XYZ file of C-alpha atoms in Angstrom:
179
model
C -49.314 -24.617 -2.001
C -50.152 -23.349 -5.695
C -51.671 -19.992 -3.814
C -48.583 -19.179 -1.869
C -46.287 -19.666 -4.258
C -48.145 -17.291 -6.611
C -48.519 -14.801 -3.438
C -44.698 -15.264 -2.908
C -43.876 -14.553 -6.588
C -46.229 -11.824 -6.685
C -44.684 -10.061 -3.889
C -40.920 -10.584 -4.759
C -42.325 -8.590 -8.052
C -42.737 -5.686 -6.215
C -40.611 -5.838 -3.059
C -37.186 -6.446 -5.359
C -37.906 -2.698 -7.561
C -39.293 -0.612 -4.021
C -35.880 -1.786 -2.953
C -33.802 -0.946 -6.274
C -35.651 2.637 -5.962
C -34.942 2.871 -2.107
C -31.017 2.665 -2.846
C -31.501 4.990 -6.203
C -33.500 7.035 -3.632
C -30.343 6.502 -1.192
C -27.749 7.712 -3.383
C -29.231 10.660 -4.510
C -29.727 12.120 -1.128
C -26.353 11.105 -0.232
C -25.051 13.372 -2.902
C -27.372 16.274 -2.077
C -25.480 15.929 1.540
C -22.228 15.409 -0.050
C -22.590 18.107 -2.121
C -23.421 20.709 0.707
C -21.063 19.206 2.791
C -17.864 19.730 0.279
C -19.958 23.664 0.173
C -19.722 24.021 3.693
C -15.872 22.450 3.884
C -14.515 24.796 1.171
C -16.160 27.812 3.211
C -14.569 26.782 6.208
C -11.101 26.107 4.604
C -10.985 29.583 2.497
C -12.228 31.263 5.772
C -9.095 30.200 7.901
C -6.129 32.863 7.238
C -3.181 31.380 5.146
C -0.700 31.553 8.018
C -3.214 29.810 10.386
C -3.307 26.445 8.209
C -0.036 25.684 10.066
C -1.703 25.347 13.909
C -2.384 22.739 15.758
C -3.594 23.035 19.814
C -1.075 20.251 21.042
C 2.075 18.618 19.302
C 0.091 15.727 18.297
C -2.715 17.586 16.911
C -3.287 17.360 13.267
C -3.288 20.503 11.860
C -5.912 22.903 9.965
C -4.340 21.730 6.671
C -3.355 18.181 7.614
C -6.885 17.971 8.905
C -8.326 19.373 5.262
C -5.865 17.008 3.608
C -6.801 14.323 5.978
C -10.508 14.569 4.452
C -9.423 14.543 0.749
C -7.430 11.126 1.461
C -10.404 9.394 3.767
C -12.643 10.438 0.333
C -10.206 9.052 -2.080
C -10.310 5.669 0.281
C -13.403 4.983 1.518
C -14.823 5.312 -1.930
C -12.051 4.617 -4.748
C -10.755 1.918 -2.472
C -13.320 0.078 -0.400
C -16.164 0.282 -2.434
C -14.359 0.316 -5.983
C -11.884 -1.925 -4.708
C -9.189 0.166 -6.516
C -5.857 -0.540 -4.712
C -5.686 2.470 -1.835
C -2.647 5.163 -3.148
C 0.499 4.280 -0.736
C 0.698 6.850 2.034
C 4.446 6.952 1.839
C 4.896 7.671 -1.796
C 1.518 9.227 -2.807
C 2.076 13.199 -2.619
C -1.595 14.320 -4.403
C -3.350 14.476 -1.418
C -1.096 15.293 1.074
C -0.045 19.051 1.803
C 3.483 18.754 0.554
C 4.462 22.300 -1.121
C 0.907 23.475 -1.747
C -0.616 26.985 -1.265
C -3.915 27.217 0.418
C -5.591 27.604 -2.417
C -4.376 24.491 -4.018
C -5.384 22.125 -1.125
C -8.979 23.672 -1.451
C -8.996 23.153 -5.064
C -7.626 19.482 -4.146
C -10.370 19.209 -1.522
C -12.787 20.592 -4.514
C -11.672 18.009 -6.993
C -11.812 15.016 -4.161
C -14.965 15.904 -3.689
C -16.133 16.081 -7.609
C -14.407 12.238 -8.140
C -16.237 11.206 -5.066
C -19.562 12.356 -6.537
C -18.918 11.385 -9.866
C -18.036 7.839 -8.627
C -20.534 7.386 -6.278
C -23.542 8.672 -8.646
C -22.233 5.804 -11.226
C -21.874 3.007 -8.501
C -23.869 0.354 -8.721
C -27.204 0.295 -5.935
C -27.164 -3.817 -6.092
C -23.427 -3.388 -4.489
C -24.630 -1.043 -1.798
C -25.580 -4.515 0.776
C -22.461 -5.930 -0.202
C -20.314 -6.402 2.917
C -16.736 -5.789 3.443
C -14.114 -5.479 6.519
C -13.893 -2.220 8.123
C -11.048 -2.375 10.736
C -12.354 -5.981 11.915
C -16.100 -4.916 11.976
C -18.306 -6.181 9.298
C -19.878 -3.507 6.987
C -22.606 -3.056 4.056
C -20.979 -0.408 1.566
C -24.274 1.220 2.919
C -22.584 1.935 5.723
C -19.305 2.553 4.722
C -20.937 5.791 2.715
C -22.421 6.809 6.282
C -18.755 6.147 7.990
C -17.307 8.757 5.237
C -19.897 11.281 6.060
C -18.934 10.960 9.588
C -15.552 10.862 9.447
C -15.847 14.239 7.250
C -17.950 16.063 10.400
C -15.563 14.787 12.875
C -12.877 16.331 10.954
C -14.188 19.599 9.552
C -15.414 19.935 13.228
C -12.052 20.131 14.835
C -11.201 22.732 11.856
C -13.951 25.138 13.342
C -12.422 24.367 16.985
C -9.539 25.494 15.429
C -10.970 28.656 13.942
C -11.867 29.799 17.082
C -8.946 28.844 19.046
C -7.844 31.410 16.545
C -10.410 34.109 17.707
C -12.200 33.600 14.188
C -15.889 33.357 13.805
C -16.697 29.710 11.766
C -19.010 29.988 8.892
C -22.161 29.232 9.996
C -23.617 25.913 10.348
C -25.030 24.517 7.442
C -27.367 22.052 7.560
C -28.017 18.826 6.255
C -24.532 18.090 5.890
């Protein structure tokens, strides 16, 4: 009995820091990726012609801008919100990341900033929280995985952006990868 629970001790001595590195390990690549994903996003967005920011293939399409906009907000949430458990802004009343009146070039400078408070916070959030779980729209989540829902949700939408480019007869950026 003595023997295992020495072996036991022994082992949660190294198994609990190779799992505090793995999440260190974790973030950091996350923000490599993040960081050539808000790269590749800002390409995209100062590629697509002022005027063309407006279209959208169907009625109920988003957008190119409500789609960049879209991003910014989904950023803003998914980390600010859910995993800082700040309150989320109030769609209705909140007009800093929403297109409103801004130029082109202020949405990508929003996207730009998004992207810098979304980096900043998630390089300063804590690695013990990242197992924590939460409610995602009725499914139960690790903030783990709500990092890896943001990085989809970012593809899916930057992705219908380059649909749009071409729909447009415009040539996308090039792909860019790990992203």
């Amino acid at each position: 009995m003595r023997k295992t629970l020495t072996l036991v001790l022994l082992i949660s001595c190294f198994v609990k820091p190779l799992f505090a590195q793995t999440n260190k390990t974790f973030i950091k690549e996350y923000l490599e990726r993040l960081e050539t994903s808000k790269k590749y996003l800002i390409l995209v967005a100062e590629t697509m012609p002022n005027d063309k920011y407006i279209f959208k293939p169907t009625p109920d399409s988003m957008s190119f801008a409500e789609h960049l906009m879209h991003i910014a907000w989904a950023m803003d949430w998914h980390s600010q919100s859910l995993m800082g458990g700040r309150d989320a802004r109030n769609w209705e009343t909140d007009t800093e990341l929403k297109i409103g009146n801004k130029s082109k070039e202020e949405m990508i400078t929003t996207i730009s900033n998004t992207f810098d408070v979304t980096s900043a916070f998630i390089s300063e959030f804590d690695t013990k929280k990242l197992d924590e779980r939460l409610d995602y729209f009725g499914a139960n989540r690790t903030k783990r995985q709500i990092l890896l829902l943001l990085t989809d949700h970012i593809t899916h939408h930057r992705a219908q952006m380059l649909v749009y480019m071409r729909l447009n007869g415009l040539k996308p950026p090039r792909y860019v990868l790990y992203q």
